[in-house]
Coordinates of C-alpha atoms and ligand atoms in Angstrom, one line a residue:
X1 CA 13.0 -15.2 -3.5
X2 CA 16.6 -15.2 -4.7
X3 CA 17.3 -12.6 -7.4
X4 CA 18.9 -13.9 -10.5
X5 CA 22.0 -12.1 -11.8
X6 CA 19.8 -10.5 -14.5
X7 CA 17.7 -8.8 -11.8
X8 CA 20.6 -6.9 -10.3
X9 CA 22.7 -4.1 -11.8
X10 CA 25.9 -2.6 -10.2
X11 CA 25.5 0.7 -8.4
X12 CA 26.5 3.6 -10.6
X13 CA 28.7 4.8 -7.7
X14 CA 30.7 1.6 -8.1
X15 CA 32.1 3.1 -11.3
X16 CA 34.4 6.2 -11.5
X17 CA 32.7 9.5 -11.9
X18 CA 29.2 8.5 -11.0
X19 CA 26.9 9.3 -8.0
X20 CA 25.3 8.3 -4.8
X21 CA 22.4 5.9 -4.0
X22 CA 19.6 5.5 -1.4
X23 CA 18.4 2.1 0.0
X24 CA 14.7 1.2 0.5
X25 CA 13.8 -1.3 3.2
X26 CA 10.2 -2.6 3.4
X27 CA 9.4 -4.3 6.7
X28 CA 6.5 -6.7 6.7
X29 CA 4.9 -9.3 9.0
X30 CA 6.9 -12.1 7.4
X31 CA 9.6 -10.7 5.2
X32 CA 11.8 -7.6 4.6
X33 CA 12.3 -6.6 1.0
X34 CA 15.2 -4.3 -0.1
X35 CA 16.0 -2.2 -3.1
X36 CA 18.6 0.4 -4.2
X37 CA 17.7 3.6 -6.1
X38 CA 20.4 5.6 -7.9
X39 CA 20.8 9.3 -7.8
X40 CA 19.4 9.4 -11.4
X41 CA 16.2 7.6 -10.2
X42 CA 17.0 4.1 -11.5
X43 CA 16.2 1.0 -9.4
X44 CA 19.1 -1.4 -9.4
X45 CA 17.0 -4.4 -8.5
X46 CA 14.0 -5.6 -10.6
X47 CA 12.6 -8.3 -8.2
X48 CA 12.2 -9.0 -4.6
X49 CA 15.3 -9.4 -2.4
X50 CA 13.8 -10.7 0.8
X51 CA 14.9 -12.0 4.2
X52 CA 12.8 -13.0 7.3
X53 CA 11.6 -9.9 9.2
X54 CA 11.3 -11.7 12.5
X55 CA 9.1 -9.0 13.9
X56 CA 7.4 -11.6 16.1
X57 CA 10.7 -12.0 18.0
X58 CA 10.7 -8.4 19.1
X59 CA 12.4 -5.1 18.2
X60 CA 16.0 -6.1 18.8
X61 CA 15.9 -9.2 16.5
X62 CA 13.8 -7.3 13.9
X63 CA 16.3 -4.4 13.7
X64 CA 19.1 -6.8 13.3
X65 CA 17.2 -8.6 10.5
X66 CA 16.7 -5.2 8.7
X67 CA 20.4 -4.4 9.1
X68 CA 21.2 -7.8 7.5
X69 CA 18.8 -7.0 4.7
X70 CA 20.6 -3.7 4.2
X71 CA 24.0 -5.3 4.1
X72 CA 22.8 -8.0 1.7
X73 CA 21.4 -5.6 -0.9
X74 CA 24.6 -3.6 -0.9
X75 CA 26.5 -6.8 -1.5
X76 CA 24.2 -8.0 -4.3
X77 CA 24.4 -4.6 -6.1
X78 CA 28.1 -4.2 -5.4
X79 CA 27.3 -0.8 -3.7
X80 CA 30.1 0.5 -1.4
X81 CA 28.5 1.6 1.9
X82 CA 30.1 5.1 1.4
X83 CA 27.8 5.7 -1.6
X84 CA 24.7 5.4 0.5
X85 CA 23.3 8.8 1.4
X86 CA 20.1 7.7 3.2
X87 CA 17.8 4.7 3.9
X88 CA 14.1 4.7 3.5
X89 CA 12.1 2.4 5.9
X90 CA 8.5 1.5 5.7
X91 CA 6.5 -0.7 8.1
X92 CA 2.8 -1.4 8.7
X93 CA 1.2 1.0 11.1
X94 CA -0.1 2.3 13.3
X95 CA 3.0 4.4 13.9
X96 CA 3.8 8.1 14.3
X97 CA 5.0 10.2 11.3
X98 CA 8.5 9.6 12.5
X99 CA 8.3 5.8 12.9
X100 CA 7.4 5.3 16.6
X101 CA 5.2 2.2 16.8
X102 CA 1.8 2.9 18.5
X103 CA 1.8 2.8 22.3
X104 CA -1.3 0.6 22.0
X105 CA 0.6 -2.0 20.0
X106 CA -0.2 -3.0 16.4
X107 CA -1.2 -6.2 14.6
X108 CA 2.3 -6.8 13.2
X109 CA 4.1 -5.8 16.4
X110 CA 2.5 -7.9 19.0
X111 CA 5.3 -8.2 21.6
X112 CA 5.0 -5.7 24.5
X113 CA 8.5 -4.4 23.7
X114 CA 7.2 -2.9 20.4
X115 CA 4.8 -0.5 22.2
X116 CA 6.1 3.0 21.7
X117 CA 9.3 1.6 20.1
X118 CA 11.2 4.1 18.0
X119 CA 11.8 1.9 15.0
X120 CA 13.3 4.6 12.7
X121 CA 15.8 5.8 15.3
X122 CA 16.8 2.2 16.3
X123 CA 17.6 1.4 12.7
X124 CA 19.4 4.6 12.2
X125 CA 21.7 3.9 15.2
X126 CA 22.3 0.4 14.1
X127 CA 23.4 1.2 10.5
X128 CA 24.8 4.7 11.1
X129 CA 23.0 6.4 8.3
X130 CA 20.0 8.7 8.2
X131 CA 16.7 6.8 8.0
X132 CA 13.5 8.3 6.6
X133 CA 10.2 6.7 7.7
X134 CA 6.9 6.1 6.1
X135 CA 4.0 3.7 6.8
X136 CA 3.6 1.0 4.2
X137 CA 0.4 2.6 2.7
X138 CA 2.1 5.9 2.2
X139 CA 5.2 4.3 0.7
X140 CA 3.1 2.3 -1.8
X141 CA 1.2 5.5 -2.7
X142 CA 4.5 7.3 -3.3
X143 CA 5.8 4.5 -5.5
X144 CA 2.5 4.4 -7.5
X145 CA 2.7 8.2 -8.0
X146 CA 6.3 8.1 -9.3
X147 CA 5.8 5.0 -11.4
X148 CA 2.8 6.6 -13.1
X149 CA 4.1 10.2 -13.5
X150 CA 7.8 9.6 -13.9
X151 CA 9.8 12.8 -14.5
X152 CA 6.6 14.8 -14.0
X153 CA 5.9 13.4 -10.5
X154 CA 6.9 16.5 -8.5
X155 CA 4.3 18.6 -10.3
X156 CA 1.4 16.1 -9.8
X157 CA -0.9 14.9 -7.0
X158 CA -2.6 11.6 -6.4
X159 CA -4.7 9.4 -4.1
X160 CA -4.1 5.7 -3.7
X161 CA -6.5 3.2 -2.3
X162 CA -5.0 -0.2 -1.6
X163 CA -7.4 -3.0 -0.7
X164 CA -5.9 -5.7 1.5
X165 CA -6.9 -7.0 4.9
X166 CA -7.7 -3.4 5.6
X167 CA -8.0 -0.4 3.3
X168 CA -4.6 1.5 3.1
X169 CA -3.1 4.0 0.8
X170 CA -2.1 7.6 0.9
X171 CA -2.2 11.0 -0.5
X172 CA 0.6 12.6 -2.6
X173 CA 0.7 16.3 -3.2
X174 CA 3.4 17.9 -5.5
X175 CA 5.4 14.6 -5.3
X176 CA 5.4 14.3 -1.5
X177 CA 3.4 12.2 0.9
X178 CA 0.9 14.2 3.0
X179 CA 1.7 12.9 6.5
X180 CA -0.3 15.2 8.8
X181 CA 0.4 16.4 12.3
X182 CA 0.4 13.0 13.9
X183 CA 1.2 10.9 10.9
X184 CA -2.5 10.0 10.4
X185 CA -3.1 11.8 7.1
X186 CA -4.2 9.4 4.3
X187 CA -5.9 6.9 6.6
X188 CA -8.4 6.5 3.9
X189 CA -10.0 3.4 5.3
X190 CA -11.4 5.3 8.2
X191 CA -13.0 8.1 6.2
X192 CA -16.8 7.9 6.5
X193 CA -18.7 7.5 3.2
X194 CA -22.4 7.8 2.5
X195 CA -24.1 4.4 2.9
X196 CA -27.4 5.4 1.3
X197 CA -27.6 3.8 -2.1
X198 CA -24.6 1.6 -1.4
X199 CA -26.2 -0.9 1.0
X200 CA -29.0 -3.2 -0.3
X201 CA -32.4 -3.2 1.4
X202 CA -32.1 -4.8 4.8
X203 CA -28.3 -4.8 4.8
X204 CA -26.9 -3.8 8.2
X205 CA -24.6 -0.8 8.4
X206 CA -21.1 -2.4 8.3
X207 CA -18.7 -1.8 11.2
X208 CA -14.9 -1.5 11.0
X209 CA -12.2 -2.8 13.4
X210 CA -11.4 0.9 14.2
X211 CA -14.7 1.3 16.0
X212 CA -16.4 3.3 13.2
X213 CA -19.5 2.2 11.3
X214 CA -19.9 3.0 7.6
X215 CA -16.3 4.0 6.8
X216 CA -14.6 3.0 3.6
X217 CA -12.7 0.0 5.1
X218 CA -16.0 -1.4 6.5
X219 CA -16.9 -2.2 2.9
X220 CA -13.7 -2.1 0.8
X221 CA -11.4 -4.6 2.5
X222 CA -10.9 -8.4 2.9
X223 CA -12.0 -8.0 6.5
X224 CA -15.2 -6.3 5.4
X225 CA -16.0 -9.2 3.0
X226 CA -15.5 -11.7 5.8
X227 CA -17.4 -9.8 8.6
X228 CA -19.9 -7.6 6.8
X229 CA -20.5 -8.3 3.1
X230 CA -20.4 -12.1 2.7
X231 CA -22.6 -12.9 5.8
X232 CA -25.3 -10.6 4.3
X233 CA -25.0 -11.7 0.7
X234 CA -25.1 -15.3 1.7
X235 CA -28.6 -14.7 3.0
X236 CA -29.6 -13.5 -0.5
X237 CA -28.0 -16.4 -2.3
X238 CA -29.2 -19.5 -0.4
X239 CA -27.3 -22.7 -1.2
X240 CA -24.3 -20.7 -2.5
X241 CA -21.1 -22.7 -2.6
X242 CA -19.5 -20.5 0.0
X243 CA -22.3 -21.1 2.5
X244 CA -21.2 -23.2 5.5
X245 CA -17.5 -22.7 4.8
X246 CA -15.2 -21.1 7.5
X247 CA -15.9 -17.3 6.9
X248 CA -12.2 -16.5 6.7
X249 CA -11.5 -19.1 4.0
X250 CA -14.7 -18.2 2.2
X251 CA -13.8 -14.5 2.1
X252 CA -10.5 -15.4 0.3
X253 CA -12.4 -17.2 -2.4
X254 CA -14.6 -14.3 -3.4
X255 CA -12.1 -12.7 -5.8
X256 CA -11.6 -15.8 -7.9
X257 CA -15.4 -16.3 -8.0
X258 CA -15.7 -12.7 -9.1
X259 CA -13.3 -13.4 -12.0
X260 CA -15.7 -16.2 -13.0
X261 CA -18.6 -13.8 -12.9
X262 CA -20.3 -15.4 -9.9
X263 CA -23.4 -13.2 -9.1
X264 CA -22.8 -13.1 -5.3
X265 CA -19.2 -12.1 -5.8
X266 CA -20.2 -9.5 -8.3
X267 CA -22.6 -7.9 -5.8
X268 CA -19.7 -7.7 -3.3
X269 CA -17.2 -6.2 -5.7
X270 CA -19.8 -3.7 -7.0
X271 CA -20.3 -2.5 -3.4
X272 CA -16.5 -2.3 -2.9
X273 CA -16.1 -0.3 -6.1
X274 CA -18.9 2.0 -5.0
X275 CA -17.2 2.5 -1.6
X276 CA -13.9 3.4 -3.2
X277 CA -15.7 5.6 -5.7
X278 CA -17.4 7.5 -2.9
X279 CA -14.0 7.8 -1.1
X280 CA -12.5 9.2 -4.3
X281 CA -15.4 11.6 -4.6
X282 CA -14.5 13.0 -1.2
X283 CA -10.9 13.3 -2.3
X284 CA -12.0 15.1 -5.5
X285 CA -13.5 17.8 -3.3
X286 CA -10.7 17.8 -0.8
X287 CA -7.4 17.9 -2.6
X288 CA -8.7 17.4 -6.2
X289 CA -5.8 15.1 -7.2
X290 CA -4.6 14.6 -10.7
X291 CA -4.7 10.8 -10.5
X292 CA -6.7 8.1 -8.6
X293 CA -4.9 4.7 -8.1
X294 CA -6.4 1.4 -6.9
X295 CA -4.2 -1.4 -5.7
X296 CA -4.3 -4.7 -3.8
X297 CA -5.8 -8.1 -4.2
X298 CA -8.9 -6.8 -5.9
X299 CA -6.9 -5.7 -8.9
X300 CA -4.3 -8.4 -8.8
X301 CA -6.7 -10.4 -10.9
X302 CA -7.3 -11.3 -14.5
X303 CA -7.0 -8.2 -16.8
X304 CA -10.7 -8.4 -17.6
X305 CA -11.7 -8.3 -14.0
X306 CA -9.1 -5.6 -13.1
X307 CA -10.4 -3.3 -16.0
X308 CA -14.0 -4.0 -15.0
X309 CA -13.3 -3.1 -11.3
X310 CA -11.4 0.1 -12.2
X311 CA -14.2 1.1 -14.6
X312 CA -16.7 0.6 -11.8
X313 CA -14.7 2.7 -9.4
X314 CA -14.5 5.4 -12.0
X315 CA -18.2 5.3 -12.6
X316 CA -18.9 5.7 -8.9
X317 CA -16.5 8.7 -8.5
X318 CA -18.7 11.8 -9.0
X319 CA -16.3 14.2 -10.7
X320 CA -17.1 17.7 -12.1
X321 CA -16.7 18.3 -15.8
X322 CA -13.5 20.2 -15.4
X323 CA -12.0 17.3 -13.4
X324 CA -13.1 14.6 -15.8
X325 CA -11.1 16.3 -18.5
X326 CA -7.8 16.2 -16.6
X327 CA -7.7 13.3 -14.1
X328 CA -6.7 9.7 -14.7
X329 CA -7.4 6.4 -13.1
X330 CA -4.9 3.6 -12.9
X331 CA -3.8 0.5 -11.0
X332 CA -0.9 0.5 -8.4
X333 CA 1.9 -1.5 -10.2
X334 CA 4.3 -4.0 -8.7
X335 CA 2.5 -3.9 -5.3
X336 CA 4.9 -6.5 -3.8
X337 CA 7.8 -4.1 -4.4
X338 CA 5.9 -0.9 -3.9
X339 CA 6.8 -0.6 -0.2
X340 CA 10.6 -0.8 -0.6
X341 CA 10.6 1.3 -3.7
X342 CA 8.4 4.0 -2.2
X343 CA 10.6 4.1 0.9
X344 CA 13.6 4.6 -1.3
X345 CA 11.9 7.4 -3.3
X346 CA 11.1 9.1 0.0
X347 CA 14.7 8.9 1.1
X348 CA 15.9 10.2 -2.3
X349 CA 13.5 13.1 -2.1
X350 CA 15.0 14.1 1.3
X351 CA 18.5 13.8 -0.1
X352 CA 17.7 16.0 -3.1
X353 CA 16.0 18.5 -0.7
X354 CA 13.1 19.1 -3.2
Ligands
LIG1 ZN1 -12.3 2.1 10.2

């Protein structure tokens, strides 16, 4: 999407006496999205500023495409390169905490040359500026945290569950992403949750692409709908309109059916809400965060459906009385921009050294 002039403001550094900026670059399977964040915490771009990510053409082409995205966002915002202190990069995982793509490869990075590729360092050498890396789930969690808490972000903690093809998200403590020793903290989708009372009578224990059975992603993801939930619930709703359709296409229709109150779809979303609630219950006993965020397709729906889903998640999160009084539940905003914005926030945090 091309930004309109109204979407873009000049960098404060472009004017005498004002400060520095950081750039956020979100690398996805199809597109990169870029943003600029000022030293005062203001985003200079309201919408998406995208170019083709070309990750399928291998690392060299993809790094060049990200560099082009970087140059273009500087042009659009009139930001002199000298004002840029750091660049935040986020990509889909799996990758190390420092942005080395998994040696086993990754869905988005299929070419052999990607295996073990140090994406962060390659971009850093290409553009000659410090690059701070986060996986896309952690970047989105960081943006959700800052968007919700604003000036108070550094004093707060949160957990974000983002329902997409898989279940992503992240943990933020005192305004910073918890990365873990190997970059695997906040892999919420692969946390085991109790299945008793979640599955219907006769429903098989669902399995996840990661090799686990009964983890959060095996219920709360689009893949889970296609492989686990829909095949089972179709046996309970004979003659349903989704029966006989290609499973992948059928899974994508479940949300709009949910918005219309279709009983099969409601069973599926109730199970997903229960899975996320049980995941949040684990979080409540683990890091006891001050906020619980839900994002992704499941809440990019009509306001009524979104509110219903969030209320169901909340109902299935078993909090203690002391927690109920202080915690909040909310939706992850602007998910399409959350990666670039979260990546920029991470870079700004490093520059500020707080
Ligand atoms: Zn898993």
